[in-house]
PDB file of C-alpha atoms and ligand atoms in Angstrom:
ATOM      1  CA  MET A   1      -0.120   0.065  -0.009  1.00 40.00           C
ATOM      2  CA  LYS A   2       2.740   2.284   0.940  1.00 42.00           C
ATOM      3  CA  GLY A   3       4.832   1.453  -1.985  1.00 43.00           C
ATOM      4  CA  LYS A   4       2.004   1.906  -4.248  1.00 46.00           C
ATOM      5  CA  LEU A   5       1.342   5.515  -2.826  1.00 44.00           C
ATOM      6  CA  LEU A   6       4.894   6.398  -3.253  1.00 43.00           C
ATOM      7  CA  LEU A   7       4.966   5.173  -6.857  1.00 42.00           C
ATOM      8  CA  GLY A   8       1.829   6.977  -7.534  1.00 40.00           C
ATOM      9  CA  MET A   9       3.447  10.266  -6.107  1.00 41.00           C
ATOM     10  CA  LEU A  10       6.520   9.689  -8.039  1.00 40.00           C
ATOM     11  CA  LEU A  11       4.591   9.380 -11.287  1.00 40.00           C
ATOM     12  CA  ALA A  12       2.477  12.438 -10.456  1.00 41.00           C
ATOM     13  CA  SER A  13       5.654  14.340  -9.765  1.00 38.00           C
ATOM     14  CA  LEU A  14       6.990  13.367 -13.155  1.00 41.00           C
ATOM     15  CA  GLY A  15       3.829  14.678 -14.876  1.00 42.00           C
ATOM     16  CA  LEU A  16       2.134  12.909 -17.712  1.00 40.00           C
ATOM     17  CA  SER A  17       4.838  11.166 -20.023  1.00 42.00           C
ATOM     18  CA  ALA A  18       4.247   9.588 -23.433  1.00 43.00           C
ATOM     19  CA  GLN A  19       2.371   6.266 -23.139  1.00 77.00           C
ATOM     20  CA  THR A  20       0.770   5.390 -26.360  1.00 89.00           C
ATOM     21  CA  THR A  21       2.579   6.048 -29.611  1.00 91.00           C
ATOM     22  CA  HIS A  22       0.113   6.728 -32.525  1.00 94.00           C
ATOM     23  CA  HIS A  23       1.873   6.256 -35.959  1.00 94.00           C
ATOM     24  CA  ILE A  24       0.872   8.404 -38.989  1.00 96.00           C
ATOM     25  CA  ASP A  25       2.231   7.861 -42.449  1.00 96.00           C
ATOM     26  CA  TRP A  26       3.502  10.980 -43.740  1.00 97.00           C
ATOM     27  CA  PHE A  27       3.451  11.333 -47.649  1.00 97.00           C
ATOM     28  CA  MET A  28       2.459  13.383 -50.701  1.00 97.00           C
ATOM     29  CA  GLY A  29      -1.295  12.435 -51.136  1.00 95.00           C
ATOM     30  CA  VAL A  30      -2.037  11.431 -47.499  1.00 96.00           C
ATOM     31  CA  SER A  31      -5.804  12.278 -46.687  1.00 95.00           C
ATOM     32  CA  ASN A  32      -6.926  14.671 -43.823  1.00 95.00           C
ATOM     33  CA  THR A  33      -8.725  11.630 -42.250  1.00 92.00           C
ATOM     34  CA  ALA A  34      -5.471   9.466 -42.297  1.00 93.00           C
ATOM     35  CA  ALA A  35      -3.544  12.508 -40.848  1.00 96.00           C
ATOM     36  CA  SER A  36      -6.076  13.250 -38.139  1.00 96.00           C
ATOM     37  CA  MET A  37      -6.725  11.285 -34.829  1.00 93.00           C
ATOM     38  CA  THR A  38      -7.908  11.795 -31.159  1.00 92.00           C
ATOM     39  CA  ILE A  39      -5.468  10.766 -28.505  1.00 92.00           C
ATOM     40  CA  ASP A  40      -4.997  10.963 -24.892  1.00 89.00           C
ATOM     41  CA  GLN A  41      -3.219  13.505 -22.989  1.00 88.00           C
ATOM     42  CA  GLY A  42       0.343  12.473 -22.658  1.00 87.00           C
ATOM     43  CA  ASP A  43       0.301  10.284 -25.937  1.00 90.00           C
ATOM     44  CA  THR A  44       2.825  10.637 -28.438  1.00 92.00           C
ATOM     45  CA  VAL A  45       2.171  10.985 -32.425  1.00 96.00           C
ATOM     46  CA  MET A  46       5.133   9.681 -34.441  1.00 96.00           C
ATOM     47  CA  TRP A  47       4.987  10.663 -38.233  1.00 97.00           C
ATOM     48  CA  THR A  48       6.930   8.575 -40.664  1.00 97.00           C
ATOM     49  CA  TRP A  49       7.988   9.605 -44.098  1.00 97.00           C
ATOM     50  CA  THR A  50       7.004   7.108 -46.746  1.00 96.00           C
ATOM     51  CA  ASP A  51       7.913   8.655 -49.888  1.00 97.00           C
ATOM     52  CA  ASN A  52      11.263  10.269 -50.955  1.00 96.00           C
ATOM     53  CA  LEU A  53       9.886  13.847 -51.062  1.00 97.00           C
ATOM     54  CA  PRO A  54      10.836  16.652 -48.677  1.00 97.00           C
ATOM     55  CA  HIS A  55       8.188  17.255 -45.928  1.00 98.00           C
ATOM     56  CA  THR A  56       7.661  19.102 -42.589  1.00 98.00           C
ATOM     57  CA  VAL A  57       5.293  18.438 -39.782  1.00 98.00           C
ATOM     58  CA  SER A  58       4.456  21.861 -38.751  1.00 98.00           C
ATOM     59  CA  SER A  59       1.616  23.081 -36.211  1.00 98.00           C
ATOM     60  CA  THR A  60      -0.488  26.032 -37.697  1.00 97.00           C
ATOM     61  CA  THR A  61      -3.086  26.812 -35.070  1.00 96.00           C
ATOM     62  CA  GLY A  62      -4.214  25.252 -31.724  1.00 96.00           C
ATOM     63  CA  THR A  63      -3.032  24.084 -28.454  1.00 95.00           C
ATOM     64  CA  GLU A  64       0.496  22.708 -29.251  1.00 96.00           C
ATOM     65  CA  THR A  65       3.510  24.046 -31.117  1.00 96.00           C
ATOM     66  CA  PHE A  66       5.750  21.844 -33.130  1.00 98.00           C
ATOM     67  CA  ASP A  67       7.824  21.962 -36.177  1.00 98.00           C
ATOM     68  CA  SER A  68       9.978  19.073 -37.581  1.00 97.00           C
ATOM     69  CA  GLY A  69      11.947  21.330 -39.977  1.00 97.00           C
ATOM     70  CA  THR A  70      12.403  19.994 -43.573  1.00 97.00           C
ATOM     71  CA  LEU A  71      13.189  16.153 -43.616  1.00 97.00           C
ATOM     72  CA  THR A  72      13.617  14.130 -46.758  1.00 97.00           C
ATOM     73  CA  GLY A  73      13.602  10.532 -47.265  1.00 95.00           C
ATOM     74  CA  ASN A  74      11.602   7.183 -46.787  1.00 96.00           C
ATOM     75  CA  GLY A  75      11.794   6.200 -42.980  1.00 96.00           C
ATOM     76  CA  GLN A  76      12.416   9.681 -41.523  1.00 96.00           C
ATOM     77  CA  THR A  77      10.401  10.121 -38.418  1.00 97.00           C
ATOM     78  CA  PHE A  78       9.267  12.943 -36.148  1.00 97.00           C
ATOM     79  CA  SER A  79       7.677  12.562 -32.942  1.00 96.00           C
ATOM     80  CA  HIS A  80       5.618  15.005 -30.611  1.00 96.00           C
ATOM     81  CA  VAL A  81       4.285  14.512 -27.065  1.00 93.00           C
ATOM     82  CA  PHE A  82       0.948  16.057 -26.671  1.00 93.00           C
ATOM     83  CA  ASP A  83       0.609  17.178 -22.934  1.00 89.00           C
ATOM     84  CA  ASN A  84      -2.014  19.982 -23.474  1.00 91.00           C
ATOM     85  CA  VAL A  85      -5.841  19.127 -23.984  1.00 94.00           C
ATOM     86  CA  GLY A  86      -7.410  20.633 -26.985  1.00 96.00           C
ATOM     87  CA  GLU A  87      -6.981  20.465 -30.839  1.00 97.00           C
ATOM     88  CA  THR A  88      -3.919  21.421 -32.903  1.00 98.00           C
ATOM     89  CA  ASN A  89      -3.882  21.723 -36.810  1.00 98.00           C
ATOM     90  CA  TYR A  90      -0.790  20.930 -38.572  1.00 98.00           C
ATOM     91  CA  LYS A  91       0.536  20.685 -42.138  1.00 98.00           C
ATOM     92  CA  CYS A  92       3.348  20.234 -44.502  1.00 98.00           C
ATOM     93  CA  ASN A  93       4.999  23.581 -45.251  1.00 97.00           C
ATOM     94  CA  ILE A  94       5.874  22.418 -48.764  1.00 97.00           C
ATOM     95  CA  HIS A  95       2.810  20.466 -49.632  1.00 97.00           C
ATOM     96  CA  ALA A  96      -0.252  22.522 -48.206  1.00 92.00           C
ATOM     97  CA  MET A  97      -2.639  19.635 -49.075  1.00 96.00           C
ATOM     98  CA  MET A  98      -0.862  17.626 -46.471  1.00 98.00           C
ATOM     99  CA  GLN A  99      -2.669  18.650 -43.313  1.00 98.00           C
ATOM    100  CA  GLY A 100      -4.618  17.058 -40.312  1.00 98.00           C
ATOM    101  CA  ALA A 101      -5.643  17.788 -36.814  1.00 98.00           C
ATOM    102  CA  ILE A 102      -4.635  16.182 -33.509  1.00 97.00           C
ATOM    103  CA  THR A 103      -7.411  16.291 -30.835  1.00 96.00           C
ATOM    104  CA  VAL A 104      -6.204  15.520 -27.213  1.00 94.00           C
ATOM    105  CA  ASP A 105      -8.625  14.334 -24.554  1.00 90.00           C
ATOM    106  CA  ALA A 106      -8.099  14.830 -21.068  1.00 87.00           C
ATOM    107  CA  VAL A 107      -7.361  11.602 -19.219  1.00 78.00           C
ATOM    108  CA  ALA A 108      -9.362  10.584 -16.178  1.00 67.00           C
ATOM    109  CA  GLY A 109      -6.433   9.918 -14.062  1.00 57.00           C
ATOM    110  CA  ILE A 110      -2.700   9.831 -14.580  1.00 50.00           C
ATOM    111  CA  LYS A 111      -2.559   6.196 -13.675  1.00 54.00           C
ATOM    112  CA  ASP A 112      -4.938   5.349 -16.492  1.00 53.00           C
ATOM    113  CA  ASN A 113      -2.602   6.562 -19.048  1.00 53.00           C
ATOM    114  CA  GLN A 114       0.712   5.617 -17.489  1.00 57.00           C
ATOM    115  CA  ALA A 115      -0.153   2.097 -16.694  1.00 64.00           C
ATOM    116  CA  ILE A 116      -0.353   0.767 -20.278  1.00 75.00           C
ATOM    117  CA  ILE A 117       2.463   1.535 -22.668  1.00 83.00           C
ATOM    118  CA  PHE A 118       2.188   0.581 -26.289  1.00 84.00           C
ATOM    119  CA  GLU A 119       2.432   1.604 -29.907  1.00 87.00           C
ATOM    120  CA  TYR A 120       0.356   0.444 -32.744  1.00 89.00           C
ATOM    121  CA  PHE A 121       0.692   0.497 -36.593  1.00 90.00           C
ATOM    122  CA  PRO A 122      -0.373   1.136 -39.202  1.00 90.00           C
ATOM    123  CA  ASN A 123      -3.468   3.424 -38.992  1.00 87.00           C
ATOM    124  CA  PRO A 124      -5.462   3.341 -41.277  1.00 89.00           C
ATOM    125  CA  VAL A 125      -4.879  -0.558 -41.613  1.00 93.00           C
ATOM    126  CA  THR A 126      -5.554  -2.669 -44.705  1.00 93.00           C
ATOM    127  CA  ASP A 127      -4.448  -6.087 -43.560  1.00 94.00           C
ATOM    128  CA  ILE A 128      -2.441  -6.390 -40.324  1.00 94.00           C
ATOM    129  CA  LEU A 129      -2.639  -4.101 -37.278  1.00 94.00           C
ATOM    130  CA  THR A 130       0.464  -4.670 -34.980  1.00 93.00           C
ATOM    131  CA  ILE A 131       0.353  -3.754 -31.262  1.00 92.00           C
ATOM    132  CA  ASN A 132       3.646  -3.636 -29.344  1.00 90.00           C
ATOM    133  CA  ALA A 133       3.327  -3.323 -25.539  1.00 89.00           C
ATOM    134  CA  LYS A 134       5.941  -2.851 -22.656  1.00 86.00           C
ATOM    135  CA  ASP A 135       4.098  -5.372 -20.846  1.00 86.00           C
ATOM    136  CA  THR A 136       2.342  -8.780 -21.691  1.00 90.00           C
ATOM    137  CA  ILE A 137      -1.062  -7.957 -23.552  1.00 90.00           C
ATOM    138  CA  ASP A 138      -3.639 -10.119 -21.690  1.00 90.00           C
ATOM    139  CA  HIS A 139      -6.426  -9.715 -24.198  1.00 90.00           C
ATOM    140  CA  ILE A 140      -7.851  -7.451 -27.011  1.00 92.00           C
ATOM    141  CA  GLU A 141     -11.380  -6.600 -27.805  1.00 92.00           C
ATOM    142  CA  ILE A 142     -12.519  -4.709 -30.877  1.00 93.00           C
ATOM    143  CA  TYR A 143     -15.703  -2.875 -31.293  1.00 93.00           C
ATOM    144  CA  ASP A 144     -17.430  -1.376 -34.436  1.00 91.00           C
ATOM    145  CA  VAL A 145     -18.959   2.064 -34.369  1.00 89.00           C
ATOM    146  CA  ASN A 146     -22.122   0.822 -33.140  1.00 89.00           C
ATOM    147  CA  GLY A 147     -20.481  -0.625 -30.045  1.00 89.00           C
ATOM    148  CA  LYS A 148     -20.840  -4.109 -31.163  1.00 91.00           C
ATOM    149  CA  GLU A 149     -18.005  -6.404 -30.342  1.00 90.00           C
ATOM    150  CA  VAL A 150     -16.459  -7.985 -33.483  1.00 90.00           C
ATOM    151  CA  MET A 151     -13.404  -9.565 -31.874  1.00 90.00           C
ATOM    152  CA  ASN A 152     -12.179 -10.766 -28.380  1.00 90.00           C
ATOM    153  CA  SER A 153      -8.872 -12.501 -28.567  1.00 88.00           C
ATOM    154  CA  GLU A 154      -6.368 -13.704 -25.759  1.00 89.00           C
ATOM    155  CA  SER A 155      -2.835 -12.520 -26.275  1.00 87.00           C
ATOM    156  CA  GLY A 156      -0.331 -13.532 -23.807  1.00 88.00           C
ATOM    157  CA  ASN A 157       2.449 -11.783 -25.652  1.00 90.00           C
ATOM    158  CA  ARG A 158       3.961  -8.307 -25.867  1.00 91.00           C
ATOM    159  CA  THR A 159       3.296  -8.124 -29.545  1.00 92.00           C
ATOM    160  CA  SER A 160      -0.042  -8.972 -31.116  1.00 91.00           C
ATOM    161  CA  LYS A 161      -1.046  -9.018 -34.750  1.00 92.00           C
ATOM    162  CA  ILE A 162      -4.536  -8.616 -35.661  1.00 92.00           C
ATOM    163  CA  TYR A 163      -5.636  -9.792 -39.173  1.00 92.00           C
ATOM    164  CA  MET A 164      -8.319  -7.302 -40.467  1.00 92.00           C
ATOM    165  CA  SER A 165      -8.390  -7.863 -43.963  1.00 92.00           C
ATOM    166  CA  ASN A 166     -11.788  -9.326 -43.771  1.00 91.00           C
ATOM    167  CA  TYR A 167     -13.172  -6.428 -41.687  1.00 92.00           C
ATOM    168  CA  ARG A 168     -15.391  -3.973 -43.411  1.00 93.00           C
ATOM    169  CA  ALA A 169     -14.096  -0.605 -44.118  1.00 93.00           C
ATOM    170  CA  GLY A 170     -14.812   1.732 -41.288  1.00 91.00           C
ATOM    171  CA  THR A 171     -13.828   2.897 -37.796  1.00 90.00           C
ATOM    172  CA  TYR A 172     -13.128   0.557 -35.056  1.00 92.00           C
ATOM    173  CA  PHE A 173     -12.366   0.757 -31.291  1.00 91.00           C
ATOM    174  CA  VAL A 174      -9.604  -1.522 -30.147  1.00 91.00           C
ATOM    175  CA  LYS A 175      -9.354  -2.036 -26.430  1.00 90.00           C
ATOM    176  CA  VAL A 176      -6.061  -3.370 -25.062  1.00 89.00           C
ATOM    177  CA  PHE A 177      -5.920  -4.988 -21.728  1.00 88.00           C
ATOM    178  CA  THR A 178      -2.617  -5.476 -19.707  1.00 85.00           C
ATOM    179  CA  GLY A 179      -3.141  -6.590 -16.005  1.00 80.00           C
ATOM    180  CA  ASN A 180      -5.864  -4.675 -14.626  1.00 77.00           C
ATOM    181  CA  GLU A 181      -5.604  -1.753 -16.891  1.00 80.00           C
ATOM    182  CA  SER A 182      -7.180  -1.082 -20.446  1.00 82.00           C
ATOM    183  CA  LYS A 183      -6.849   1.455 -23.034  1.00 83.00           C
ATOM    184  CA  SER A 184      -8.859   2.114 -26.229  1.00 84.00           C
ATOM    185  CA  ILE A 185      -7.489   3.533 -29.542  1.00 85.00           C
ATOM    186  CA  THR A 186      -9.357   4.242 -32.737  1.00 87.00           C
ATOM    187  CA  ILE A 187      -8.535   2.510 -35.911  1.00 90.00           C
ATOM    188  CA  VAL A 188      -9.646   3.126 -39.516  1.00 90.00           C
ATOM    189  CA  LYS A 189      -9.865   0.154 -41.764  1.00 92.00           C
ATOM    190  CA  ASN A 190      -9.410   0.794 -45.412  1.00 91.00           C
TER     191      ASN A 190
HETATM  192 CU1  LIG B   1       5.125  17.606 -47.880  1.00 95.23          CU
END
């Protein structure tokens, strides 16, 4: 009990740190939908260049300020931790059509967002959604936009691959459980 309290105080004093990493492929022709997402306070968004053109990831208006500078080359990445609740619009300074918005929701408690650490990719997904967690993933549930459960699978590994090629195109909510904690992410299936 005392140890748990001390750990809680330690985490609180550190503030919110990045827990879930959301990936966005960043390339000429990326849609606004694919470049936009809603995340939790303290989460990280990582943009990965998937063509060989020069791009930037530059905030324009909103709660957060960031600028990758010009990066060129397949595989380049830029990350930003979103600590502030609200919406931030961003774009590529070279190709104005490349733009999106990141919306940050408040977390109910720091514990919720710090207990579960994982990343997932790609989003949107066509075939396989990969989830890498710091700890063992107990199980994963997937719900459609109507709240209907479409998958419930045991994992037992730190990496889970979900085969989604047979899923209908649309938005899905993926709930990841590790230990007593769970966290939901929103996935778009092409
Ligand atoms: Cu660009």
